[in-house]
CSV table of C-alpha atoms and ligand atoms in Angstrom, one decimal:
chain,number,residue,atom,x,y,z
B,24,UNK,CA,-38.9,-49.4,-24.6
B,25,UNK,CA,-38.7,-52.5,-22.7
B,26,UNK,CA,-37.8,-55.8,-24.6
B,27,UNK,CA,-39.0,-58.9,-23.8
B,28,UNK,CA,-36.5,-61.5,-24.2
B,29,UNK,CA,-37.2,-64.5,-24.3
B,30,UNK,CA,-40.3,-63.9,-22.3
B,31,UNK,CA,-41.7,-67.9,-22.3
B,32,UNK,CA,-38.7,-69.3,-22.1
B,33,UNK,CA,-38.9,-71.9,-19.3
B,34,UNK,CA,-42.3,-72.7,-20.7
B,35,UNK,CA,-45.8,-71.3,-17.8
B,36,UNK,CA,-48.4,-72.8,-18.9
B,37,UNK,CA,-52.3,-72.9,-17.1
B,38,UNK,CA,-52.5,-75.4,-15.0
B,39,UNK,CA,-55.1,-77.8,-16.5
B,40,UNK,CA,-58.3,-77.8,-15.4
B,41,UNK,CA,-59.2,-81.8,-15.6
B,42,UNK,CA,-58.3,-84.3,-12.8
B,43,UNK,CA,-54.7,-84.2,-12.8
B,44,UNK,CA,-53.9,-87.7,-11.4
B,45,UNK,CA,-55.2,-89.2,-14.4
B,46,UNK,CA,-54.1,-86.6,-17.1
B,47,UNK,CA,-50.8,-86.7,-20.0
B,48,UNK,CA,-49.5,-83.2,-20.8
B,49,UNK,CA,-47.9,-82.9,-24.2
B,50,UNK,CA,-46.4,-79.7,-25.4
B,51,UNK,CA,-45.5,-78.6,-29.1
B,52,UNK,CA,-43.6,-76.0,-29.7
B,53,UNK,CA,-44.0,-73.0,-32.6
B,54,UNK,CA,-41.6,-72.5,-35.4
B,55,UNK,CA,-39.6,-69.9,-37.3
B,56,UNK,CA,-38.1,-70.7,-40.8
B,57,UNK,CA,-34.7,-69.5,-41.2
B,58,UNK,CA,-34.5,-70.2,-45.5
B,59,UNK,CA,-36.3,-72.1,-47.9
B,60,UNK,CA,-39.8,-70.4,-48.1
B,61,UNK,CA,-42.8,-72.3,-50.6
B,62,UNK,CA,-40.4,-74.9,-51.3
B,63,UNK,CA,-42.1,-78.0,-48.9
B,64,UNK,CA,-44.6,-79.1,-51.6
B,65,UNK,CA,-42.5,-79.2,-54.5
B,66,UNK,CA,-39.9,-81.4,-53.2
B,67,UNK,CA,-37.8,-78.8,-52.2
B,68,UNK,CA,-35.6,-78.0,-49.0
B,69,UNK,CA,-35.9,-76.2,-45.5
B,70,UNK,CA,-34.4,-74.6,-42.9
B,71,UNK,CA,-36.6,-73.7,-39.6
B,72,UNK,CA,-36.3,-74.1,-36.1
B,73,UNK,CA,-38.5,-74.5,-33.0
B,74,UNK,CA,-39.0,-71.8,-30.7
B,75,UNK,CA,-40.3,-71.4,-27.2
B,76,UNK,CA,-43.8,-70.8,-27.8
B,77,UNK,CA,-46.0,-73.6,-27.1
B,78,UNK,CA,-48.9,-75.6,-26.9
B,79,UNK,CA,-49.9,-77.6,-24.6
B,80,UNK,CA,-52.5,-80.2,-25.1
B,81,UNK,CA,-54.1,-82.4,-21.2
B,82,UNK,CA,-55.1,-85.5,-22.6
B,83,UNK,CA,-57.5,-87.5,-19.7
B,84,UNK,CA,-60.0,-90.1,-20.2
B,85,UNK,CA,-63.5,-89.8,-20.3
B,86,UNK,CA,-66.4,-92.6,-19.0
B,87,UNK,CA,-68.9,-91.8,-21.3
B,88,UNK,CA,-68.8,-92.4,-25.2
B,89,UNK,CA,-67.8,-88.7,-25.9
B,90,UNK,CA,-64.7,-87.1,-27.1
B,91,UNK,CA,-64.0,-83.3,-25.6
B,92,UNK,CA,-62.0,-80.8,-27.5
B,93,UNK,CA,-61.6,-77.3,-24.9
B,94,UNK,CA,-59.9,-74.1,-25.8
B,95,UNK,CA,-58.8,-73.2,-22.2
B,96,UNK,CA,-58.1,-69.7,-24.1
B,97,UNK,CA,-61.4,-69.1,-26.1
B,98,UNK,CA,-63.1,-70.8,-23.4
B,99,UNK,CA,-64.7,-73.0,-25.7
B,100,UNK,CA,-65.7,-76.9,-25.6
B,101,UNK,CA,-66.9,-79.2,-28.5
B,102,UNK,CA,-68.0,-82.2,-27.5
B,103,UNK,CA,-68.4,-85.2,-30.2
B,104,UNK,CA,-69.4,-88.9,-30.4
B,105,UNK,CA,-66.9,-91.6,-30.8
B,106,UNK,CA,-67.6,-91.9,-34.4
B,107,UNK,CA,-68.8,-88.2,-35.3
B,108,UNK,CA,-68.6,-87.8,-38.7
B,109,UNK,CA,-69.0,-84.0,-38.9
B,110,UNK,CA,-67.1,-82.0,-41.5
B,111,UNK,CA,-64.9,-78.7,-40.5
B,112,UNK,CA,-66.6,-76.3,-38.3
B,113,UNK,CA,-64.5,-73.2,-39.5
B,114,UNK,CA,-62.5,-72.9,-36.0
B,115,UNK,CA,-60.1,-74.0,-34.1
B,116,UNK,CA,-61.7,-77.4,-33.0
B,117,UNK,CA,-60.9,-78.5,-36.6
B,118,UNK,CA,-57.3,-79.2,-35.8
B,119,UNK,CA,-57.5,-81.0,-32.9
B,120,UNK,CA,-60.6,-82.9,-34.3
B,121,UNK,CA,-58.7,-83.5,-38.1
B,122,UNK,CA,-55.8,-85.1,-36.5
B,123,UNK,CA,-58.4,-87.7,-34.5
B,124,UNK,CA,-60.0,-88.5,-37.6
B,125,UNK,CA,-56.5,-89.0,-39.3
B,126,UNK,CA,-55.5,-91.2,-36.3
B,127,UNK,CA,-58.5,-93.3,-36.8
B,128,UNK,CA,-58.7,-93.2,-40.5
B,129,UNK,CA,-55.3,-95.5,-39.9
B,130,UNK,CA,-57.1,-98.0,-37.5
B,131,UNK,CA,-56.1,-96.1,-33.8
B,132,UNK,CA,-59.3,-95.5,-32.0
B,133,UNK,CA,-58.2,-93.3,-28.8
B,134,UNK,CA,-60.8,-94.1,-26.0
B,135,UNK,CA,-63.2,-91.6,-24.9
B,136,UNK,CA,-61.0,-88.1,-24.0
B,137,UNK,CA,-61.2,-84.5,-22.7
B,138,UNK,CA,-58.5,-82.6,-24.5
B,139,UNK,CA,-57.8,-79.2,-23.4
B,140,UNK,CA,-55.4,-77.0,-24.9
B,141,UNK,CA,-53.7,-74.1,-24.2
B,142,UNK,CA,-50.6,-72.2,-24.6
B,143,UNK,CA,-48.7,-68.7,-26.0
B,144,UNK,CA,-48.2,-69.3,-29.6
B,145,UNK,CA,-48.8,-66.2,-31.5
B,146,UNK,CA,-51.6,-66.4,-33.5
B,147,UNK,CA,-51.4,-65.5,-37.6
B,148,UNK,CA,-48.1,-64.5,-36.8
B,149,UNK,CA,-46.7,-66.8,-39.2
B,150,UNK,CA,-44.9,-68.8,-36.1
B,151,UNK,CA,-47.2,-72.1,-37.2
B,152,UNK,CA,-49.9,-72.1,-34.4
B,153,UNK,CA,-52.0,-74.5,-36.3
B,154,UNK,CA,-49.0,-77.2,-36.8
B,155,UNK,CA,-48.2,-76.5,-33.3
B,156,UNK,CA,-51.9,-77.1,-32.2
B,157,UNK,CA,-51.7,-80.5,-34.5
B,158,UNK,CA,-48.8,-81.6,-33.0
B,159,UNK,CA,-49.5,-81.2,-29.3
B,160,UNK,CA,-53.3,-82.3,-30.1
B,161,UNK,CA,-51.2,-86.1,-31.8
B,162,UNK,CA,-48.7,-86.5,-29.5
B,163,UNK,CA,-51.8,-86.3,-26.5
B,164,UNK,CA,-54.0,-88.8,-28.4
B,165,UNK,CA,-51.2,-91.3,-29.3
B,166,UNK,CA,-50.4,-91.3,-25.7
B,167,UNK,CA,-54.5,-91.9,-24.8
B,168,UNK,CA,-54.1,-94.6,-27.3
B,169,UNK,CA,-50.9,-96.2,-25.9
B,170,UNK,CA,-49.5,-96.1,-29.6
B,171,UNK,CA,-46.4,-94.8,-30.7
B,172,UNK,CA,-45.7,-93.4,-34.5
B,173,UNK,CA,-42.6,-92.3,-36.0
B,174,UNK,CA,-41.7,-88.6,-36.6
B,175,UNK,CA,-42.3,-89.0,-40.4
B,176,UNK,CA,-45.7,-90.5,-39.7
B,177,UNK,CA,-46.7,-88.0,-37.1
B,178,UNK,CA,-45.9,-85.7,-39.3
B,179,UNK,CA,-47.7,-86.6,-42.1
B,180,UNK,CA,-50.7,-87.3,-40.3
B,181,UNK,CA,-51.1,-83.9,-39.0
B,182,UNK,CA,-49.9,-82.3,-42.4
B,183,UNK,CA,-53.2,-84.5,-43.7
B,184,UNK,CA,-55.4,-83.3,-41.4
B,185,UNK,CA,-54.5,-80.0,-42.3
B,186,UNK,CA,-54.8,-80.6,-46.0
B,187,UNK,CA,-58.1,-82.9,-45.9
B,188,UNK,CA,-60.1,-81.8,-42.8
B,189,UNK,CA,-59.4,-78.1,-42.4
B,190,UNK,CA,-59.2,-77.7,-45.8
B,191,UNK,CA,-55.8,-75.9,-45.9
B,192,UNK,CA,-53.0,-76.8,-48.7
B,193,UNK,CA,-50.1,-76.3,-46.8
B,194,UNK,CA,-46.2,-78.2,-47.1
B,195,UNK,CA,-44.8,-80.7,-44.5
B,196,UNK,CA,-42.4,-78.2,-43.0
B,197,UNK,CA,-44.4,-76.9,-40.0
B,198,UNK,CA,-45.6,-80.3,-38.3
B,199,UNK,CA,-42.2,-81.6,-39.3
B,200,UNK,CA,-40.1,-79.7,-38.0
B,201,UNK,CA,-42.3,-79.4,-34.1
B,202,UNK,CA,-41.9,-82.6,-34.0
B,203,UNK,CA,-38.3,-83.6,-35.4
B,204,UNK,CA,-36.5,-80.3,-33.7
B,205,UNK,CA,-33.4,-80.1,-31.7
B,206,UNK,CA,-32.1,-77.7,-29.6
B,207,UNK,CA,-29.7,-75.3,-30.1
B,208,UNK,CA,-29.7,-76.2,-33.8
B,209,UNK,CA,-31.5,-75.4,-37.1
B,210,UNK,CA,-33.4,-78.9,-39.2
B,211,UNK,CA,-32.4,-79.0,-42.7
B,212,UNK,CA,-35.4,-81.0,-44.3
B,213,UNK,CA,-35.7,-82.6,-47.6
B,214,UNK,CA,-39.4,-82.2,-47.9
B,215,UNK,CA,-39.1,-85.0,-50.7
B,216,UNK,CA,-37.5,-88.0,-49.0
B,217,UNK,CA,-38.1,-86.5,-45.3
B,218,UNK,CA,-34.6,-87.3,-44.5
B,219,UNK,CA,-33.1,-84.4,-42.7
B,220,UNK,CA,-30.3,-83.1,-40.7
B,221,UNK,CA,-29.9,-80.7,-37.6
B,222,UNK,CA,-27.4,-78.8,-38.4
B,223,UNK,CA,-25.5,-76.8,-35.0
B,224,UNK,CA,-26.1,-72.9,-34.6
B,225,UNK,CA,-23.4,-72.1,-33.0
B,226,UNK,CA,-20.5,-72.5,-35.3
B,227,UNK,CA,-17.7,-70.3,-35.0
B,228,UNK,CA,-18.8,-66.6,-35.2
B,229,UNK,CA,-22.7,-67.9,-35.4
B,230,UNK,CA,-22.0,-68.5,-31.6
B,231,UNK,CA,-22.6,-64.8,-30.6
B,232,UNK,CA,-25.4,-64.2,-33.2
B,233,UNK,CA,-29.3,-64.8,-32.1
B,234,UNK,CA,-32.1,-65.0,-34.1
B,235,UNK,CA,-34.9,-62.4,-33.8
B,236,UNK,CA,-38.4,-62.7,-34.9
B,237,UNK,CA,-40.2,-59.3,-35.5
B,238,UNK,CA,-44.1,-60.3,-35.6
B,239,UNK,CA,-45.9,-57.4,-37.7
B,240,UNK,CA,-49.0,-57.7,-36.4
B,241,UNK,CA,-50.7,-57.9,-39.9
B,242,UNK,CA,-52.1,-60.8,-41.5
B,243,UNK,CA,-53.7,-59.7,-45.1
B,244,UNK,CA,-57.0,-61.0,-45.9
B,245,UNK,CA,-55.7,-62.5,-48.9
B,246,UNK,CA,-53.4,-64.6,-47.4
B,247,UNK,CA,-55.6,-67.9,-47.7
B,248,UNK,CA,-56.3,-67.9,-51.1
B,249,UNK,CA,-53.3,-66.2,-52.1
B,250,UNK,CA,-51.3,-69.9,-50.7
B,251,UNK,CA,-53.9,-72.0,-52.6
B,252,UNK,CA,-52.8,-69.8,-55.9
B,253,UNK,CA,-48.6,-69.7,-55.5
B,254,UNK,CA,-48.9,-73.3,-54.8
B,255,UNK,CA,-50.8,-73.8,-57.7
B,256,UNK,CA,-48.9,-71.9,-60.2
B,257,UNK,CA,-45.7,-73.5,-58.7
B,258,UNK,CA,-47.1,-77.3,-59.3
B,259,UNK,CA,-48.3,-75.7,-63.1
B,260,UNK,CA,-44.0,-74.6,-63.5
B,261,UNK,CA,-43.2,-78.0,-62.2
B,262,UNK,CA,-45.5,-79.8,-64.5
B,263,UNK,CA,-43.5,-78.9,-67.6
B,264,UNK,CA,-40.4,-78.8,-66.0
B,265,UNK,CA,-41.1,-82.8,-64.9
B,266,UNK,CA,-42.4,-83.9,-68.4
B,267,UNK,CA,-39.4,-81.5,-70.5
B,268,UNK,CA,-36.4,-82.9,-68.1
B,269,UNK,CA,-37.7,-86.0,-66.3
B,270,UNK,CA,-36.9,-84.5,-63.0
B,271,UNK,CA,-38.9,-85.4,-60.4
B,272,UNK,CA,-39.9,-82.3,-58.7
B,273,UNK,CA,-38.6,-78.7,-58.6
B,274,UNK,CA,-36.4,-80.4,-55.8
B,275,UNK,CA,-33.8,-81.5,-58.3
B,276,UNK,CA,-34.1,-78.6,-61.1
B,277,UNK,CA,-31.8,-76.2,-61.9
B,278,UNK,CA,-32.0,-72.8,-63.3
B,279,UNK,CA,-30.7,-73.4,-66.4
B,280,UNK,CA,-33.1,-75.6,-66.9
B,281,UNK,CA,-36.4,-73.3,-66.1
B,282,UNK,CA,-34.9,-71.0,-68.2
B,283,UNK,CA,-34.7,-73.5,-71.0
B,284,UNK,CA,-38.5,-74.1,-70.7
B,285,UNK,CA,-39.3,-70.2,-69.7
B,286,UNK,CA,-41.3,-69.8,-72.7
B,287,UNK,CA,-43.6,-72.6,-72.5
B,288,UNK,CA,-45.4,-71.0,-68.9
B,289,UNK,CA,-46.8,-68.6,-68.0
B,290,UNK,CA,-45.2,-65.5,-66.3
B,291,UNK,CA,-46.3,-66.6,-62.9
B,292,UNK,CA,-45.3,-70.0,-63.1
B,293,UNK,CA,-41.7,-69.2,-63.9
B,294,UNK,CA,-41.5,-66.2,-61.1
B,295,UNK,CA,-42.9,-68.8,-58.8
B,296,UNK,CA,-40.8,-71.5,-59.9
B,297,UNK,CA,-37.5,-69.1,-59.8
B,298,UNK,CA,-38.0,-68.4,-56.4
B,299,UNK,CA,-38.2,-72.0,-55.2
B,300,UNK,CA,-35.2,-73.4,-57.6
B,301,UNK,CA,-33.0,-70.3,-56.0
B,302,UNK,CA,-34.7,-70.5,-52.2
B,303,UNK,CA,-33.6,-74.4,-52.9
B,304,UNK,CA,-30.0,-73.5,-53.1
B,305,UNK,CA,-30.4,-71.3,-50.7
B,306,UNK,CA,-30.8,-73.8,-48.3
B,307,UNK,CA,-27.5,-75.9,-49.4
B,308,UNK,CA,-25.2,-73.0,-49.4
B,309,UNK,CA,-27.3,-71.8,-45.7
B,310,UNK,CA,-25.9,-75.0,-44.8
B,311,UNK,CA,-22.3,-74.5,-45.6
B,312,UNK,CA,-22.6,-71.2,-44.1
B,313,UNK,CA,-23.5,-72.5,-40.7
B,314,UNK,CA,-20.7,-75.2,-40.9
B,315,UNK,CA,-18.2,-72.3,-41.9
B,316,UNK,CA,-19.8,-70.0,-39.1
B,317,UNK,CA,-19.9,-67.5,-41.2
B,318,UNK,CA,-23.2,-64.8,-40.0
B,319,UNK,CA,-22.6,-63.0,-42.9
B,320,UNK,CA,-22.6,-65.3,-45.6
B,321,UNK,CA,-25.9,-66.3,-43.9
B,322,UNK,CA,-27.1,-63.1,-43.8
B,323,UNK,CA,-26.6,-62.4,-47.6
B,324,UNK,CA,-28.8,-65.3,-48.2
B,325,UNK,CA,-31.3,-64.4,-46.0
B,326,UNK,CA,-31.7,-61.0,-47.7
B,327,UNK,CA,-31.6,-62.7,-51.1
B,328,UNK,CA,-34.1,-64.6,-50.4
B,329,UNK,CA,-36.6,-62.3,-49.1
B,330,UNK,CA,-36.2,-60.0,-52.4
B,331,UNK,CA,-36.9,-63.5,-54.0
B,332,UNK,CA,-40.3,-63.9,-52.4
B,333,UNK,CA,-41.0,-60.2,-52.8
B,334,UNK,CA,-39.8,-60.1,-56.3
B,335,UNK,CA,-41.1,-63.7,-58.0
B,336,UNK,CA,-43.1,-65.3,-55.3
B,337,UNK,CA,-45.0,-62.0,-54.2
B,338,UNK,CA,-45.9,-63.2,-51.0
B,339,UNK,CA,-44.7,-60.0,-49.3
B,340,UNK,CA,-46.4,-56.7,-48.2
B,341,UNK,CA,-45.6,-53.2,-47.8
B,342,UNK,CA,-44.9,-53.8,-43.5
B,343,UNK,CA,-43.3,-56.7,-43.8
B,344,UNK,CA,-40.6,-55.2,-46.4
B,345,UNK,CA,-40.2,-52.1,-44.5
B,346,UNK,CA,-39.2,-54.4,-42.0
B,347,UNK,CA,-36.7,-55.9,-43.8
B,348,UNK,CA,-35.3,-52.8,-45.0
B,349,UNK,CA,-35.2,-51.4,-41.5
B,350,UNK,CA,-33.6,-54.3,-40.3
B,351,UNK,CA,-30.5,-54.6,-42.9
B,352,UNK,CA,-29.5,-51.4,-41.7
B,353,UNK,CA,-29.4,-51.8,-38.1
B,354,UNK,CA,-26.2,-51.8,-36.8
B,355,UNK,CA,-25.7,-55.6,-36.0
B,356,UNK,CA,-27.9,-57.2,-38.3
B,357,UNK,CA,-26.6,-59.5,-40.8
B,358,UNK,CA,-30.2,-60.5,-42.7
B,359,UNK,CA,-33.7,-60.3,-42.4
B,360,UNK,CA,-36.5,-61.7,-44.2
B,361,UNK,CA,-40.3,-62.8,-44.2
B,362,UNK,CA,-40.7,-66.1,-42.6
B,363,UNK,CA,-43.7,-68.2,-43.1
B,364,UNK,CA,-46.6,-68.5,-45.7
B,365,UNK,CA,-46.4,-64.5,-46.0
B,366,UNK,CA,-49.3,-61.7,-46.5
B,367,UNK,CA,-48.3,-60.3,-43.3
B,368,UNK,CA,-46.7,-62.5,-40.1
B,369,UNK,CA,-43.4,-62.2,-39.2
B,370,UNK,CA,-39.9,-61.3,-40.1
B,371,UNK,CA,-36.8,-63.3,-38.7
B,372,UNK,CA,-33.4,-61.8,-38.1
B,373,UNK,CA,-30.1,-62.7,-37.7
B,374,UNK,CA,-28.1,-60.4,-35.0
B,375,UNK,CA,-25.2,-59.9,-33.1
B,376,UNK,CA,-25.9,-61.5,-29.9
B,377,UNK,CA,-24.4,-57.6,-28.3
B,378,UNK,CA,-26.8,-55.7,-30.3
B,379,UNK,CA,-29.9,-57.8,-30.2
B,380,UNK,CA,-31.8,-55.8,-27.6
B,381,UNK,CA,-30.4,-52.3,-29.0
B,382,UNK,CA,-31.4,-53.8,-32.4
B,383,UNK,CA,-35.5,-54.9,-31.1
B,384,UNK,CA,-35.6,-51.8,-29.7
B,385,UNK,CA,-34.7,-49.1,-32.8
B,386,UNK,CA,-36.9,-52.4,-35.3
B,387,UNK,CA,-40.0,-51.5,-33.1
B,388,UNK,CA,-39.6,-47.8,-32.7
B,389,UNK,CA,-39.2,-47.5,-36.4
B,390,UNK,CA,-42.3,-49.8,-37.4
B,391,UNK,CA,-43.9,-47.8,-34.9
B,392,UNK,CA,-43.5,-44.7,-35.9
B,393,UNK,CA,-44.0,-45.4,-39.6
B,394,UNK,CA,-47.2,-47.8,-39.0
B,395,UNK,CA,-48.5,-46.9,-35.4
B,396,UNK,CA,-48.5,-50.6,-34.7
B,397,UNK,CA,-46.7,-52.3,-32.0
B,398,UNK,CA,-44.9,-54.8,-33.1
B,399,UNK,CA,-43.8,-57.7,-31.1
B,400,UNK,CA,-40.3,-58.9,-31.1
B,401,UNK,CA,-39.0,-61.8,-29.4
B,402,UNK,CA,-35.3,-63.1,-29.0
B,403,UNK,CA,-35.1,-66.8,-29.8
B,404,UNK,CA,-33.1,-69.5,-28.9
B,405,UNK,CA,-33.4,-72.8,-30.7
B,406,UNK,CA,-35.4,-75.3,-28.8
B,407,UNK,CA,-36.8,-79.0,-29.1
B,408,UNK,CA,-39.2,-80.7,-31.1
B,409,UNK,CA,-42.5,-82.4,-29.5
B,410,UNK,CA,-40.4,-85.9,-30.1
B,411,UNK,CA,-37.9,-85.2,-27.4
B,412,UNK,CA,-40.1,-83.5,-25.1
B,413,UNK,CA,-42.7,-85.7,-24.5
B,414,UNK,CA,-41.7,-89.1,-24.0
B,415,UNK,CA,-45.3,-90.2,-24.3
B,416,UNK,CA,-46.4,-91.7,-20.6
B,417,UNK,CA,-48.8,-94.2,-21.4
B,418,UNK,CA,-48.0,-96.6,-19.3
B,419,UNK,CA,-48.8,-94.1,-16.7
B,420,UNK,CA,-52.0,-93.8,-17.1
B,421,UNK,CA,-54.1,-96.0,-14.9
Y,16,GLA,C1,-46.9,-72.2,-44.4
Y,16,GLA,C2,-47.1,-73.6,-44.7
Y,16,GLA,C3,-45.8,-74.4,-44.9
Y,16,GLA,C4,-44.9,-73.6,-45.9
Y,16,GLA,C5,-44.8,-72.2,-45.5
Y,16,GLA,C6,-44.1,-71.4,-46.6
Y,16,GLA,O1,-46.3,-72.0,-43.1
Y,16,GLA,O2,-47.9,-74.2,-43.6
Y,16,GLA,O3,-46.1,-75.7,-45.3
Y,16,GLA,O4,-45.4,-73.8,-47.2
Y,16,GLA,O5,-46.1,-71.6,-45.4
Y,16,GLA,O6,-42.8,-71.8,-46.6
């Protein structure tokens, strides 16, 4: 069965289909989260990376008083006024259209644009198409605008545009880290302070290991709501855990502590709550596994932390665990778990760099022949954020 490795790695995009003299290309790139699952909005800590899929948004100005949003893929264009007020259409528009509205919610007023975007970021594949959509889509405006922002606000302002306009509760993990990312190493976040750290891959024996993502190719219905309802019961853990130890999120809490206060929530809440407070120092000890270069330290986590999500967040599903399970005992593997929001998406691996292809190859056949879905695998190296790739060329444009 033939592998693709690395298959859009240099990055071959469409050419765009707006007058090039005048047009910015930025490019995002997707995401895989190596530890630290449901922990961004509670405070908690990270581990992704940014992977070669991307977006790219062409950014070139307009002469009437119209904004343009085109899907080069769906072949779609929305066309808006300047100061449209229109609420989410349901599609993929509302990305690019919730981050304008963010930008001018904060006083920058891009001039009249056609935006077209395009690119090979899995979709549902829990690789953060969306954030990498949002990203692209701010970076491209910003640089209409002539305006530069900071990573945290960047950030932020995509992660609201997500929350207000699309109507989506997610973390800050996604547009943070395809924006902040650096290659060849892993961003440790604090989704708290937003102070982070890129932390090398390729640490003693981590040198000859590579991450693999395994996309399932399910996404389960429930998936939406389901977010919505973890994060709520989480935030329901952390209330009483705030006003019982004056902590300020489930960032700083310890076990011992939700232990102390199990009998004052709900089931849920605590389940939800023990899986963030042990993905949390998952996170710190991932970190001192990558500076020992020690894969299979790292790899113990990883699978503790997938029975974590499976066990108390219950954010897993019957493919995505046989996954998992198939994985671990692959010769070469040293962990495996779901990465992303869950319900379906994608698992992420860490493998002997020797075995990786041997290692793809038995992961699909067996999903295959369990599931008679084709999985997609692909071989990642660590890449950059939207911050170092596009060094915005405003000045450029005439
Ligand atoms: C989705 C969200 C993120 C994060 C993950 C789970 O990807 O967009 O903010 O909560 O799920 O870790």
């Amino acid at each position: 069965m033939a592998l693709e490795k690395n298959p859009l790695s240099p990055i071959t995009l469409s050419p765009p289909t707006t007058d090039a003299s005048a047009t910015l290309h930025c490019v995002a790139p997707a995401r895989v989260n190596l530890l630290g699952e449901h922990t961004d909005y509670t405070g908690g800590f990270v581990l992704p990376m940014a992977i070669s899929f991307a977006t790219q948004a062409a950014i070139s100005p307009r002469s009437d008083a119209h904004y343009s949003f085109t899907s080069e893929l769906l072949n779609q264009t929305l066309t808006i006024d300047l100061d449209d007020r229109s609420t989410a259409r349901g599609e993929w528009s509302d990305y690019p259209v919730g981050v304008l509205r963010q930008l001018q919610q904060h006083g920058i007023h891009p001039p009249p644009f056609d935006l077209h975007l395009t690119g090979n970021v899995p979709f549902a594949a829990g690789v953060s198409s969306s954030a990498s959509v949002e990203v692209a889509s701010a970076m491209a405006m910003l640089a209409i605008a002539r305006t530069r922002l900071s990573i945290e606000e960047i950030s932020l302002l995509c992660q609201r545009a997500e929350n207000e306009f699309v109507d989506s509760p997610c973390g800050i993990m996604d547009q943070f880290v395809i924006t902040a990312a650096k290659a060849g190493h892993a961003l440790l976040l604090d989704t708290r302070s937003l102070t982070y750290e890129h932390l090398p891959m390729n640490k003693g024996a981590l040198a000859d290991t590579q991450i693999v993502v395994c996309n399932s190719m399910v996404k389960h219905s429930v998936a939406t709501g389901e977010y919505g309802m973890r994060r709520r019961e989480s935030e329901e853990g952390q209330a009483i855990l705030v006003a019982r130890f004056g902590v300020r999120d489930l960032g700083e809490t310890t076990l011992d502590q939700l232990y102390l206060a199990q009998s004052e929530m709900s089931d849920a809440a605590f389940r939800r709550c023990r899986h963030i407070i042990s993905d949390n120092a998952r996170v710190h000890q991932a970190k001192h596994a990558m500076f020992n270069g020690d894969p299979l330290a790292f790899g113990k986590l990883m699978l503790s932390g997938h029975a974590s999500e499976r066990d108390d967040f219950e954010c897993s599903c019957e493919e995505i665990d046989f996954l998992v399970d198939t994985a671990a005992q692959l010769p070469g593997c040293f962990g495996a778990r779901l990465t992303g929001g869950g319900f379906g998406g994608s698992t992420v691996n860490l493998v002997q760099r020797s075995q990786a292809e041997a290692f793809s190859t038995a992961l699909k056949a067996s999903y295959q022949e369990r599931f008679n879905i084709a999985a997609d695998v692909y071989i990642c190296d660590a890449v950059d954020g939207a911050w170092r790739r596009n060094i915005p060329a405003a000045e450029d444009l005439a």
